[in-house]
mmCIF file of C-alpha atoms and ligand atoms in Angstrom:
data_model
loop_
_atom_site.group_PDB
_atom_site.id
_atom_site.type_symbol
_atom_site.label_atom_id
_atom_site.label_comp_id
_atom_site.label_asym_id
_atom_site.label_seq_id
_atom_site.Cartn_x
_atom_site.Cartn_y
_atom_site.Cartn_z
ATOM 1 C CA MET T 1 3.431 21.763 101.981
ATOM 2 C CA ARG T 2 0.843 20.289 103.949
ATOM 3 C CA PRO T 3 -1.779 17.418 104.568
ATOM 4 C CA ASP T 4 -4.825 17.056 102.304
ATOM 5 C CA THR T 5 -7.752 15.152 104.022
ATOM 6 C CA ALA T 6 -6.314 11.909 102.491
ATOM 7 C CA GLY T 7 -2.849 12.138 104.099
ATOM 8 C CA ARG T 8 -0.644 13.336 101.484
ATOM 9 C CA SER T 9 1.746 16.237 101.867
ATOM 10 C CA VAL T 10 0.947 18.901 99.115
ATOM 11 C CA PRO T 11 1.834 22.557 98.122
ATOM 12 C CA TYR T 12 -1.944 23.993 98.554
ATOM 13 C CA ASP T 13 -4.700 24.342 100.861
ATOM 14 C CA GLU T 14 -7.318 21.839 100.130
ATOM 15 C CA ALA T 15 -9.815 23.964 102.407
ATOM 16 C CA ASP T 16 -9.335 27.019 100.239
ATOM 17 C CA LEU T 17 -9.390 25.147 96.906
ATOM 18 C CA LEU T 18 -12.883 23.674 97.632
ATOM 19 C CA ARG T 19 -13.869 27.795 99.503
ATOM 20 C CA ARG T 20 -13.053 28.775 96.164
ATOM 21 C CA ALA T 21 -14.774 26.315 94.147
ATOM 22 C CA ARG T 22 -17.883 26.459 95.971
ATOM 23 C CA ALA T 23 -17.970 30.412 95.674
ATOM 24 C CA VAL T 24 -17.324 30.674 91.839
ATOM 25 C CA ARG T 25 -20.094 28.472 91.498
ATOM 26 C CA SER T 26 -22.843 31.026 92.323
ATOM 27 C CA ARG T 27 -21.402 32.393 88.916
ATOM 28 C CA ALA T 28 -22.637 29.639 86.865
ATOM 29 C CA TYR T 29 -24.419 29.864 83.732
ATOM 30 C CA ALA T 30 -27.118 27.034 84.583
ATOM 31 C CA PRO T 31 -30.816 28.144 83.407
ATOM 32 C CA TYR T 32 -31.512 24.717 81.775
ATOM 33 C CA SER T 33 -29.977 21.947 84.599
ATOM 34 C CA HIS T 34 -29.774 24.647 87.352
ATOM 35 C CA PHE T 35 -27.307 22.352 88.488
ATOM 36 C CA HIS T 36 -24.429 25.176 89.375
ATOM 37 C CA VAL T 37 -20.588 23.756 89.110
ATOM 38 C CA GLY T 38 -17.528 25.586 90.083
ATOM 39 C CA ALA T 39 -14.222 24.292 89.807
ATOM 40 C CA VAL T 40 -10.483 25.509 90.336
ATOM 41 C CA VAL T 41 -7.443 23.952 88.707
ATOM 42 C CA VAL T 42 -4.205 24.298 90.491
ATOM 43 C CA THR T 43 -0.964 24.059 88.775
ATOM 44 C CA PRO T 44 3.099 24.798 90.074
ATOM 45 C CA THR T 45 2.465 28.046 88.995
ATOM 46 C CA GLY T 46 -0.985 29.182 88.993
ATOM 47 C CA THR T 47 -5.044 28.541 90.483
ATOM 48 C CA TYR T 48 -7.762 28.891 87.444
ATOM 49 C CA GLU T 49 -11.438 29.015 88.102
ATOM 50 C CA GLY T 50 -14.121 28.136 86.111
ATOM 51 C CA VAL T 51 -17.885 27.614 86.045
ATOM 52 C CA ASN T 52 -20.344 25.954 83.618
ATOM 53 C CA VAL T 53 -21.727 27.586 80.719
ATOM 54 C CA GLU T 54 -24.606 25.890 79.386
ATOM 55 C CA ASN T 55 -26.819 27.018 76.361
ATOM 56 C CA ALA T 56 -29.923 26.969 75.001
ATOM 57 C CA SER T 57 -28.995 24.505 72.212
ATOM 58 C CA TYR T 58 -28.000 21.806 75.490
ATOM 59 C CA ARG T 59 -25.254 19.967 73.968
ATOM 60 C CA MET T 60 -22.992 23.360 73.879
ATOM 61 C CA THR T 61 -23.022 23.229 77.409
ATOM 62 C CA THR T 62 -18.917 23.777 78.783
ATOM 63 C CA CYS T 63 -18.241 22.493 82.144
ATOM 64 C CA ALA T 64 -16.772 24.305 84.548
ATOM 65 C CA GLU T 65 -13.672 22.060 84.655
ATOM 66 C CA GLN T 66 -13.161 22.609 81.011
ATOM 67 C CA THR T 67 -13.721 26.707 81.385
ATOM 68 C CA ALA T 68 -11.420 26.035 84.453
ATOM 69 C CA ILE T 69 -8.697 24.415 82.071
ATOM 70 C CA ALA T 70 -9.437 26.845 79.096
ATOM 71 C CA ARG T 71 -8.547 29.822 81.221
ATOM 72 C CA MET T 72 -5.548 28.085 82.471
ATOM 73 C CA ILE T 73 -4.485 27.497 78.626
ATOM 74 C CA ALA T 74 -5.546 31.282 77.336
ATOM 75 C CA GLU T 75 -3.049 32.481 80.380
ATOM 76 C CA GLY T 76 -0.112 30.807 78.950
ATOM 77 C CA ASP T 77 0.012 27.827 81.786
ATOM 78 C CA ARG T 78 0.426 24.227 79.999
ATOM 79 C CA GLY T 79 0.571 22.654 83.583
ATOM 80 C CA PRO T 80 0.989 19.944 84.844
ATOM 81 C CA ILE T 81 -2.288 20.462 86.688
ATOM 82 C CA ILE T 82 -1.411 18.919 90.273
ATOM 83 C CA ALA T 83 -5.083 19.146 91.551
ATOM 84 C CA VAL T 84 -8.599 20.049 90.722
ATOM 85 C CA ALA T 85 -11.407 20.558 93.040
ATOM 86 C CA VAL T 86 -14.772 20.980 92.250
ATOM 87 C CA VAL T 87 -18.308 21.574 93.848
ATOM 88 C CA GLY T 88 -21.441 21.060 92.309
ATOM 89 C CA ASP T 89 -25.123 21.498 93.971
ATOM 90 C CA GLY T 90 -26.565 19.451 96.032
ATOM 91 C CA ALA T 91 -25.242 16.693 98.994
ATOM 92 C CA ASP T 92 -23.415 14.312 96.720
ATOM 93 C CA PRO T 93 -19.726 14.667 95.847
ATOM 94 C CA CYS T 94 -19.720 16.056 91.756
ATOM 95 C CA THR T 95 -17.546 14.000 90.323
ATOM 96 C CA PRO T 96 -16.117 15.132 86.868
ATOM 97 C CA CYS T 97 -17.912 13.736 84.135
ATOM 98 C CA GLY T 98 -16.197 11.499 81.370
ATOM 99 C CA ALA T 99 -15.213 14.292 79.010
ATOM 100 C CA CYS T 100 -13.623 16.393 82.023
ATOM 101 C CA ARG T 101 -11.751 13.255 82.971
ATOM 102 C CA GLN T 102 -10.236 13.044 79.616
ATOM 103 C CA THR T 103 -9.500 16.710 79.440
ATOM 104 C CA ILE T 104 -8.000 16.778 83.420
ATOM 105 C CA PHE T 105 -5.414 13.773 82.296
ATOM 106 C CA GLU T 106 -4.506 15.707 79.062
ATOM 107 C CA PHE T 107 -2.972 18.582 81.394
ATOM 108 C CA GLY T 108 -2.342 16.340 84.682
ATOM 109 C CA PRO T 109 -2.107 12.831 84.542
ATOM 110 C CA ASP T 110 -1.022 12.627 87.739
ATOM 111 C CA ALA T 111 -3.995 15.322 88.961
ATOM 112 C CA THR T 112 -5.742 15.005 92.146
ATOM 113 C CA VAL T 113 -9.202 15.187 92.386
ATOM 114 C CA TYR T 114 -11.521 17.089 95.090
ATOM 115 C CA ALA T 115 -14.766 16.255 94.371
ATOM 116 C CA SER T 116 -17.349 18.178 96.998
ATOM 117 C CA GLY T 117 -21.458 19.124 97.149
ATOM 118 C CA ASP T 118 -22.859 20.545 99.857
ATOM 119 C CA GLY T 119 -22.585 18.361 102.380
ATOM 120 C CA GLY T 120 -19.965 15.518 103.765
ATOM 121 C CA ASN T 121 -16.597 15.211 102.918
ATOM 122 C CA PRO T 122 -15.166 15.618 99.658
ATOM 123 C CA LEU T 123 -14.353 12.273 97.329
ATOM 124 C CA ILE T 124 -10.260 12.710 96.875
ATOM 125 C CA ALA T 125 -9.357 10.538 93.866
ATOM 126 C CA ARG T 126 -6.136 10.870 91.425
ATOM 127 C CA ILE T 127 -7.374 11.103 88.080
ATOM 128 C CA SER T 128 -5.424 7.885 87.187
ATOM 129 C CA GLU T 129 -8.614 6.126 89.312
ATOM 130 C CA LEU T 130 -11.144 8.111 87.657
ATOM 131 C CA LEU T 131 -10.339 7.566 84.191
ATOM 132 C CA PRO T 132 -7.911 3.840 84.168
ATOM 133 C CA HIS T 133 -5.998 3.611 81.330
ATOM 134 C CA GLY T 134 -6.579 7.001 80.215
ATOM 135 C CA PHE T 135 -5.596 7.878 76.312
ATOM 136 C CA GLY T 136 -3.004 10.886 76.309
ATOM 137 C CA PRO T 137 -0.390 12.583 74.429
ATOM 138 C CA HIS T 138 2.626 10.006 75.427
ATOM 139 C CA ARG T 139 0.279 7.479 74.004
ATOM 140 C CA LEU T 140 -0.479 9.597 70.860
ATOM 141 C CA ALA T 141 3.031 10.258 70.169
ATOM 142 C CA GLN T 142 3.720 6.213 69.985
ATOM 143 C CA GLY T 143 1.960 6.408 66.577
ATOM 144 C CA GLN T 144 3.706 9.366 65.062
ATOM 145 C CA ARG T 145 6.158 9.266 62.896
HETATM 146 N N1 LIG O 1 -21.221 20.088 84.896
HETATM 147 C C1 LIG O 1 -19.908 20.406 85.401
HETATM 148 O O1 LIG O 1 -19.627 21.564 84.968
HETATM 149 N N2 LIG O 1 -19.086 19.539 85.305
HETATM 150 C C2 LIG O 1 -18.849 18.566 85.946
HETATM 151 O O2 LIG O 1 -18.237 17.445 85.811
HETATM 152 C C3 LIG O 1 -20.576 17.060 85.538
HETATM 153 C C4 LIG O 1 -21.745 18.195 84.901
HETATM 154 C C5 LIG O 1 -22.336 20.435 84.426
HETATM 155 C C6 LIG O 1 -22.758 20.427 82.786
HETATM 156 C C7 LIG O 1 -24.151 20.881 83.046
HETATM 157 O O3 LIG O 1 -24.274 22.656 82.910
HETATM 158 C C8 LIG O 1 -24.659 21.004 84.581
HETATM 159 O O4 LIG O 1 -23.676 20.396 85.234
HETATM 160 C C9 LIG O 1 -25.737 19.235 84.539
HETATM 161 O O5 LIG O 1 -24.971 17.988 84.042
#
């Protein structure tokens, strides 16, 4: 365990996660937006990298976080996600879009998100702060019989 920059004791190296997200960003396929994003998802047993993958039919775009989570599932890891690092182009933190917040919440309702750009300090927040009152698997189960 070691401290992150928010002072939490965590079983990963925040700076290393952000470095990896920044490095993998260079593989993003973003010929339309020219906005490149890299993400790393952390579970108790593994880490998974992803990039955004755009499409000429713009709405088919997949975000970096989604790609990383799809890799996690394809590798047989169901989480829970304990941390996500996201790095996008530009100075400001690249906070996950609404759809990505929902996907992170599905597999990591207690996950910590480290969002960064190329300047300044990362924004650090729990997914429950980014997606308050989130709808997830536990709530759905209440309605099923
Ligand atoms: N993007 C991500 O990959 N993750 C986010 O959380 C924000 C947005 C991508 C989608 C699209 O390829 C580009 O950034 C511009 O929206």
